[in-house]
Amino acid sequence: MELRTTPWAAQQATWPARGRHILAQHDEEHVVVYQAYRPEIADHVVRHQRFGGPWSVDRMTWIKPSFAWMMYRCGWATKPGQERVLALWLPRDVFEVEILARAVHSGYDPERYESHAAWQAAVKRSDIRLQWDPDHGPKGQALERRAIQLGLRGAATRAFAQAWVRHIEDVTDFVVAQREHLDALERLQAPVESVLAVRSPATRAWLGLSE
């Protein structure tokens, strides 16, 4: 498995306890995000290393940099239609410039939009949706820290499917194995993640990232 892992207990102590942060496995070149699908979609995507087949380009697709948030959302690969978990490597420049900087907030924020009508118009124009949700611990408990998820549609979905994703790995076996340790968190392994330092000050301000 190319996804780098480490004991969950050791690294969670280094993460911010509150605020808006993008926790992700990343380096100077790439950022890893997660999605969960039903088996026939996952099989096609992993085999071809690109999206297609039973996967629909016409639907909004959500990407999540936080492994813990993905596990909360898919129930550690137990929810119907989310039995297979994929890790996807995106170029960091694409993630920061093409996705984060162009995202429109899911809810109206008076600090970033001059009016509710202006926000609604931005939502209609944008192919990328930004949402902050409570992050979650391994057992599903809500945390004070916020986790980001990003919805892609239209041109952004097509670019995601055809050009942006550089590598796709099925990490379901890892997820299933770690699910057995939820009652013994000292044994739990998780992907290596740290706070992504978004390079653009304007993008950091737009997202409302915490310092």
mmCIF file of C-alpha atoms in Angstrom:
data_model
loop_
_atom_site.group_PDB
_atom_site.id
_atom_site.type_symbol
_atom_site.label_atom_id
_atom_site.label_comp_id
_atom_site.label_asym_id
_atom_site.label_seq_id
_atom_site.Cartn_x
_atom_site.Cartn_y
_atom_site.Cartn_z
ATOM 1 C CA MET A 1 0.000 0.000 0.000
ATOM 2 C CA GLU A 2 1.412 3.396 -0.991
ATOM 3 C CA LEU A 3 -0.605 5.250 1.635
ATOM 4 C CA ARG A 4 1.748 6.021 4.524
ATOM 5 C CA THR A 5 0.434 4.989 7.945
ATOM 6 C CA THR A 6 1.349 5.452 11.581
ATOM 7 C CA PRO A 7 -0.245 4.751 14.991
ATOM 8 C CA TRP A 8 -3.335 6.932 15.356
ATOM 9 C CA ALA A 9 -2.775 7.675 19.050
ATOM 10 C CA ALA A 10 0.698 9.106 18.465
ATOM 11 C CA GLN A 11 -0.256 11.574 15.769
ATOM 12 C CA GLN A 12 -3.683 12.665 16.990
ATOM 13 C CA ALA A 13 -1.993 14.335 19.949
ATOM 14 C CA THR A 14 -0.188 16.645 17.502
ATOM 15 C CA TRP A 15 -3.329 17.805 15.676
ATOM 16 C CA PRO A 16 -5.202 21.029 16.496
ATOM 17 C CA ALA A 17 -8.114 20.391 18.859
ATOM 18 C CA ARG A 18 -10.358 23.074 17.330
ATOM 19 C CA GLY A 19 -10.616 25.467 14.422
ATOM 20 C CA ARG A 20 -10.771 25.051 10.657
ATOM 21 C CA HIS A 21 -7.834 23.012 9.381
ATOM 22 C CA ILE A 22 -7.148 20.844 6.351
ATOM 23 C CA LEU A 23 -5.691 17.644 7.776
ATOM 24 C CA ALA A 24 -4.320 15.523 4.955
ATOM 25 C CA GLN A 25 -1.547 13.239 3.837
ATOM 26 C CA HIS A 26 0.529 15.484 1.594
ATOM 27 C CA ASP A 27 3.955 16.501 0.416
ATOM 28 C CA GLU A 28 5.261 19.220 -1.881
ATOM 29 C CA GLU A 29 3.820 17.493 -4.949
ATOM 30 C CA HIS A 30 0.564 15.787 -3.960
ATOM 31 C CA VAL A 31 -2.421 15.769 -1.607
ATOM 32 C CA VAL A 32 -4.333 12.566 -0.835
ATOM 33 C CA VAL A 33 -8.136 12.692 -0.684
ATOM 34 C CA TYR A 34 -10.695 9.933 -0.090
ATOM 35 C CA GLN A 35 -13.936 8.687 -1.573
ATOM 36 C CA ALA A 36 -16.095 5.625 -0.928
ATOM 37 C CA TYR A 37 -18.076 3.740 -3.576
ATOM 38 C CA ARG A 38 -19.991 0.574 -4.234
ATOM 39 C CA PRO A 39 -17.840 -2.336 -5.468
ATOM 40 C CA GLU A 40 -18.576 -2.131 -9.197
ATOM 41 C CA ILE A 41 -17.514 1.512 -9.345
ATOM 42 C CA ALA A 42 -14.402 0.945 -7.244
ATOM 43 C CA ASP A 43 -13.334 -2.053 -9.338
ATOM 44 C CA HIS A 44 -13.572 -0.080 -12.575
ATOM 45 C CA VAL A 45 -11.835 3.005 -11.194
ATOM 46 C CA VAL A 46 -8.905 1.120 -9.686
ATOM 47 C CA ARG A 47 -8.461 -1.129 -12.729
ATOM 48 C CA HIS A 48 -8.400 1.762 -15.195
ATOM 49 C CA GLN A 49 -6.835 4.339 -12.858
ATOM 50 C CA ARG A 50 -9.439 6.844 -13.965
ATOM 51 C CA PHE A 51 -13.132 7.424 -13.483
ATOM 52 C CA GLY A 52 -15.684 5.998 -15.870
ATOM 53 C CA GLY A 53 -17.835 2.913 -16.364
ATOM 54 C CA PRO A 54 -20.726 2.877 -13.852
ATOM 55 C CA TRP A 55 -19.472 6.129 -12.292
ATOM 56 C CA SER A 56 -21.499 9.121 -13.458
ATOM 57 C CA VAL A 57 -19.845 12.356 -14.527
ATOM 58 C CA ASP A 58 -23.204 14.102 -14.252
ATOM 59 C CA ARG A 59 -23.452 13.857 -10.466
ATOM 60 C CA MET A 60 -21.659 15.966 -7.873
ATOM 61 C CA THR A 61 -18.742 14.045 -6.395
ATOM 62 C CA TRP A 62 -17.312 14.864 -2.949
ATOM 63 C CA ILE A 63 -13.677 14.536 -1.928
ATOM 64 C CA LYS A 64 -12.442 14.452 1.671
ATOM 65 C CA PRO A 65 -8.810 14.993 2.728
ATOM 66 C CA SER A 66 -9.442 13.756 6.293
ATOM 67 C CA PHE A 67 -9.306 9.980 6.678
ATOM 68 C CA ALA A 68 -11.195 10.143 9.993
ATOM 69 C CA TRP A 69 -14.015 12.154 8.421
ATOM 70 C CA MET A 70 -14.211 9.640 5.559
ATOM 71 C CA MET A 71 -14.426 6.813 8.079
ATOM 72 C CA TYR A 72 -17.248 8.599 9.881
ATOM 73 C CA ARG A 73 -19.077 9.165 6.605
ATOM 74 C CA CYS A 74 -18.760 5.571 5.326
ATOM 75 C CA GLY A 75 -18.958 3.842 8.696
ATOM 76 C CA TRP A 76 -15.538 2.273 8.219
ATOM 77 C CA ALA A 77 -16.710 0.784 4.890
ATOM 78 C CA THR A 78 -19.941 -0.667 6.287
ATOM 79 C CA LYS A 79 -22.588 1.662 4.806
ATOM 80 C CA PRO A 80 -24.429 0.499 1.669
ATOM 81 C CA GLY A 81 -22.891 1.972 -1.450
ATOM 82 C CA GLN A 82 -19.735 2.950 0.452
ATOM 83 C CA GLU A 83 -18.173 -0.455 1.014
ATOM 84 C CA ARG A 84 -14.963 0.333 -0.862
ATOM 85 C CA VAL A 85 -12.666 3.169 0.159
ATOM 86 C CA LEU A 86 -10.319 4.766 -2.353
ATOM 87 C CA ALA A 87 -7.326 7.019 -1.752
ATOM 88 C CA LEU A 88 -6.680 9.432 -4.606
ATOM 89 C CA TRP A 89 -3.512 11.427 -5.229
ATOM 90 C CA LEU A 90 -4.085 14.940 -6.602
ATOM 91 C CA PRO A 91 -1.331 17.370 -7.616
ATOM 92 C CA ARG A 92 -0.967 19.882 -4.825
ATOM 93 C CA ASP A 93 -1.168 22.825 -7.237
ATOM 94 C CA VAL A 94 -4.443 21.461 -8.602
ATOM 95 C CA PHE A 95 -5.836 20.991 -5.109
ATOM 96 C CA GLU A 96 -4.893 24.475 -3.945
ATOM 97 C CA VAL A 97 -5.366 26.544 -7.117
ATOM 98 C CA GLU A 98 -8.043 24.743 -9.124
ATOM 99 C CA ILE A 99 -10.151 23.466 -6.223
ATOM 100 C CA LEU A 100 -9.664 25.379 -2.965
ATOM 101 C CA ALA A 101 -9.260 28.837 -4.479
ATOM 102 C CA ARG A 102 -12.335 28.428 -6.684
ATOM 103 C CA ALA A 103 -14.646 26.853 -4.111
ATOM 104 C CA VAL A 104 -17.892 28.533 -3.058
ATOM 105 C CA HIS A 105 -19.169 28.011 0.470
ATOM 106 C CA SER A 106 -22.199 25.772 0.958
ATOM 107 C CA GLY A 107 -23.764 28.300 3.307
ATOM 108 C CA TYR A 108 -24.008 32.076 3.189
ATOM 109 C CA ASP A 109 -21.086 33.820 4.898
ATOM 110 C CA PRO A 110 -21.558 37.584 5.254
ATOM 111 C CA GLU A 111 -17.812 38.064 5.719
ATOM 112 C CA ARG A 112 -17.114 36.715 2.238
ATOM 113 C CA TYR A 113 -20.193 37.622 0.180
ATOM 114 C CA GLU A 114 -21.626 41.128 -0.069
ATOM 115 C CA SER A 115 -25.190 39.810 0.099
ATOM 116 C CA HIS A 116 -27.225 36.626 0.250
ATOM 117 C CA ALA A 117 -28.140 37.149 -3.395
ATOM 118 C CA ALA A 118 -24.460 37.470 -4.328
ATOM 119 C CA TRP A 119 -23.710 34.195 -2.569
ATOM 120 C CA GLN A 120 -26.598 32.450 -4.353
ATOM 121 C CA ALA A 121 -25.306 33.723 -7.703
ATOM 122 C CA ALA A 122 -21.811 32.456 -6.862
ATOM 123 C CA VAL A 123 -23.222 29.022 -5.989
ATOM 124 C CA LYS A 124 -24.991 28.847 -9.350
ATOM 125 C CA ARG A 125 -21.826 29.825 -11.254
ATOM 126 C CA SER A 126 -19.372 27.651 -9.381
ATOM 127 C CA ASP A 127 -18.487 24.033 -10.142
ATOM 128 C CA ILE A 128 -16.896 23.576 -6.709
ATOM 129 C CA ARG A 129 -18.647 23.563 -3.342
ATOM 130 C CA LEU A 130 -16.885 24.022 0.000
ATOM 131 C CA GLN A 131 -18.268 22.692 3.271
ATOM 132 C CA TRP A 132 -16.900 22.696 6.805
ATOM 133 C CA ASP A 133 -18.218 19.941 9.082
ATOM 134 C CA PRO A 134 -17.302 18.749 12.572
ATOM 135 C CA ASP A 135 -14.377 16.372 12.322
ATOM 136 C CA HIS A 136 -14.854 13.037 14.063
ATOM 137 C CA GLY A 137 -12.805 10.621 16.099
ATOM 138 C CA PRO A 138 -12.383 6.955 15.176
ATOM 139 C CA LYS A 139 -15.508 5.911 17.073
ATOM 140 C CA GLY A 140 -17.614 8.583 15.392
ATOM 141 C CA GLN A 141 -17.577 11.173 18.178
ATOM 142 C CA ALA A 142 -17.884 14.775 16.934
ATOM 143 C CA LEU A 143 -14.898 17.022 17.641
ATOM 144 C CA GLU A 144 -14.538 20.787 17.971
ATOM 145 C CA ARG A 145 -12.118 20.804 15.034
ATOM 146 C CA ARG A 146 -13.686 21.313 11.607
ATOM 147 C CA ALA A 147 -12.939 19.143 8.573
ATOM 148 C CA ILE A 148 -13.308 20.235 4.968
ATOM 149 C CA GLN A 149 -15.094 18.420 2.181
ATOM 150 C CA LEU A 150 -15.311 19.623 -1.395
ATOM 151 C CA GLY A 151 -18.031 18.917 -3.935
ATOM 152 C CA LEU A 152 -17.208 18.903 -7.644
ATOM 153 C CA ARG A 153 -19.714 19.158 -10.463
ATOM 154 C CA GLY A 154 -19.841 20.047 -14.148
ATOM 155 C CA ALA A 155 -16.481 21.053 -15.615
ATOM 156 C CA ALA A 156 -14.715 20.366 -12.312
ATOM 157 C CA THR A 157 -16.045 16.796 -12.229
ATOM 158 C CA ARG A 158 -14.884 16.210 -15.790
ATOM 159 C CA ALA A 159 -11.424 17.585 -15.012
ATOM 160 C CA PHE A 160 -11.262 15.462 -11.867
ATOM 161 C CA ALA A 161 -12.163 12.323 -13.830
ATOM 162 C CA GLN A 162 -9.989 12.947 -16.872
ATOM 163 C CA ALA A 163 -6.943 14.914 -15.743
ATOM 164 C CA TRP A 164 -6.554 15.778 -12.078
ATOM 165 C CA VAL A 165 -6.315 12.375 -10.385
ATOM 166 C CA ARG A 166 -2.787 10.987 -10.730
ATOM 167 C CA HIS A 167 -3.072 7.729 -8.793
ATOM 168 C CA ILE A 168 -5.895 5.694 -7.245
ATOM 169 C CA GLU A 169 -5.441 3.074 -4.538
ATOM 170 C CA ASP A 170 -8.066 0.801 -2.996
ATOM 171 C CA VAL A 171 -7.428 0.966 0.752
ATOM 172 C CA THR A 172 -10.486 -1.040 1.804
ATOM 173 C CA ASP A 173 -8.495 -3.966 3.221
ATOM 174 C CA PHE A 174 -6.599 -1.525 5.432
ATOM 175 C CA VAL A 175 -9.862 0.092 6.560
ATOM 176 C CA VAL A 176 -11.440 -3.280 7.405
ATOM 177 C CA ALA A 177 -8.355 -4.383 9.330
ATOM 178 C CA GLN A 178 -8.270 -1.165 11.370
ATOM 179 C CA ARG A 179 -11.995 -1.361 12.067
ATOM 180 C CA GLU A 180 -11.185 -4.290 14.349
ATOM 181 C CA HIS A 181 -9.169 -1.979 16.609
ATOM 182 C CA LEU A 182 -11.856 0.597 17.410
ATOM 183 C CA ASP A 183 -12.151 -0.815 20.925
ATOM 184 C CA ALA A 184 -8.367 -0.811 21.352
ATOM 185 C CA LEU A 185 -7.228 2.509 19.902
ATOM 186 C CA GLU A 186 -3.629 1.932 20.983
ATOM 187 C CA ARG A 187 -3.491 -0.605 18.128
ATOM 188 C CA LEU A 188 -5.190 1.585 15.537
ATOM 189 C CA GLN A 189 -3.154 2.602 12.504
ATOM 190 C CA ALA A 190 -4.149 5.585 10.357
ATOM 191 C CA PRO A 191 -2.739 7.486 7.397
ATOM 192 C CA VAL A 192 -0.011 9.975 8.241
ATOM 193 C CA GLU A 193 -1.720 13.381 8.209
ATOM 194 C CA SER A 194 -0.749 16.915 9.142
ATOM 195 C CA VAL A 195 -2.163 20.382 8.630
ATOM 196 C CA LEU A 196 -1.825 21.475 5.017
ATOM 197 C CA ALA A 197 -0.226 24.925 4.894
ATOM 198 C CA VAL A 198 -2.116 26.452 1.957
ATOM 199 C CA ARG A 199 0.387 28.595 0.109
ATOM 200 C CA SER A 200 -1.808 31.492 -0.971
ATOM 201 C CA PRO A 201 -2.756 34.012 1.749
ATOM 202 C CA ALA A 202 -5.825 34.967 -0.292
ATOM 203 C CA THR A 203 -6.979 31.345 -0.430
ATOM 204 C CA ARG A 204 -6.357 30.865 3.291
ATOM 205 C CA ALA A 205 -8.490 33.908 4.028
ATOM 206 C CA TRP A 206 -11.190 32.815 1.588
ATOM 207 C CA LEU A 207 -11.467 29.406 3.230
ATOM 208 C CA GLY A 208 -11.428 30.885 6.724
ATOM 209 C CA LEU A 209 -8.569 28.653 7.822
ATOM 210 C CA SER A 210 -7.472 28.902 11.436
ATOM 211 C CA GLU A 211 -3.913 29.878 12.251
#
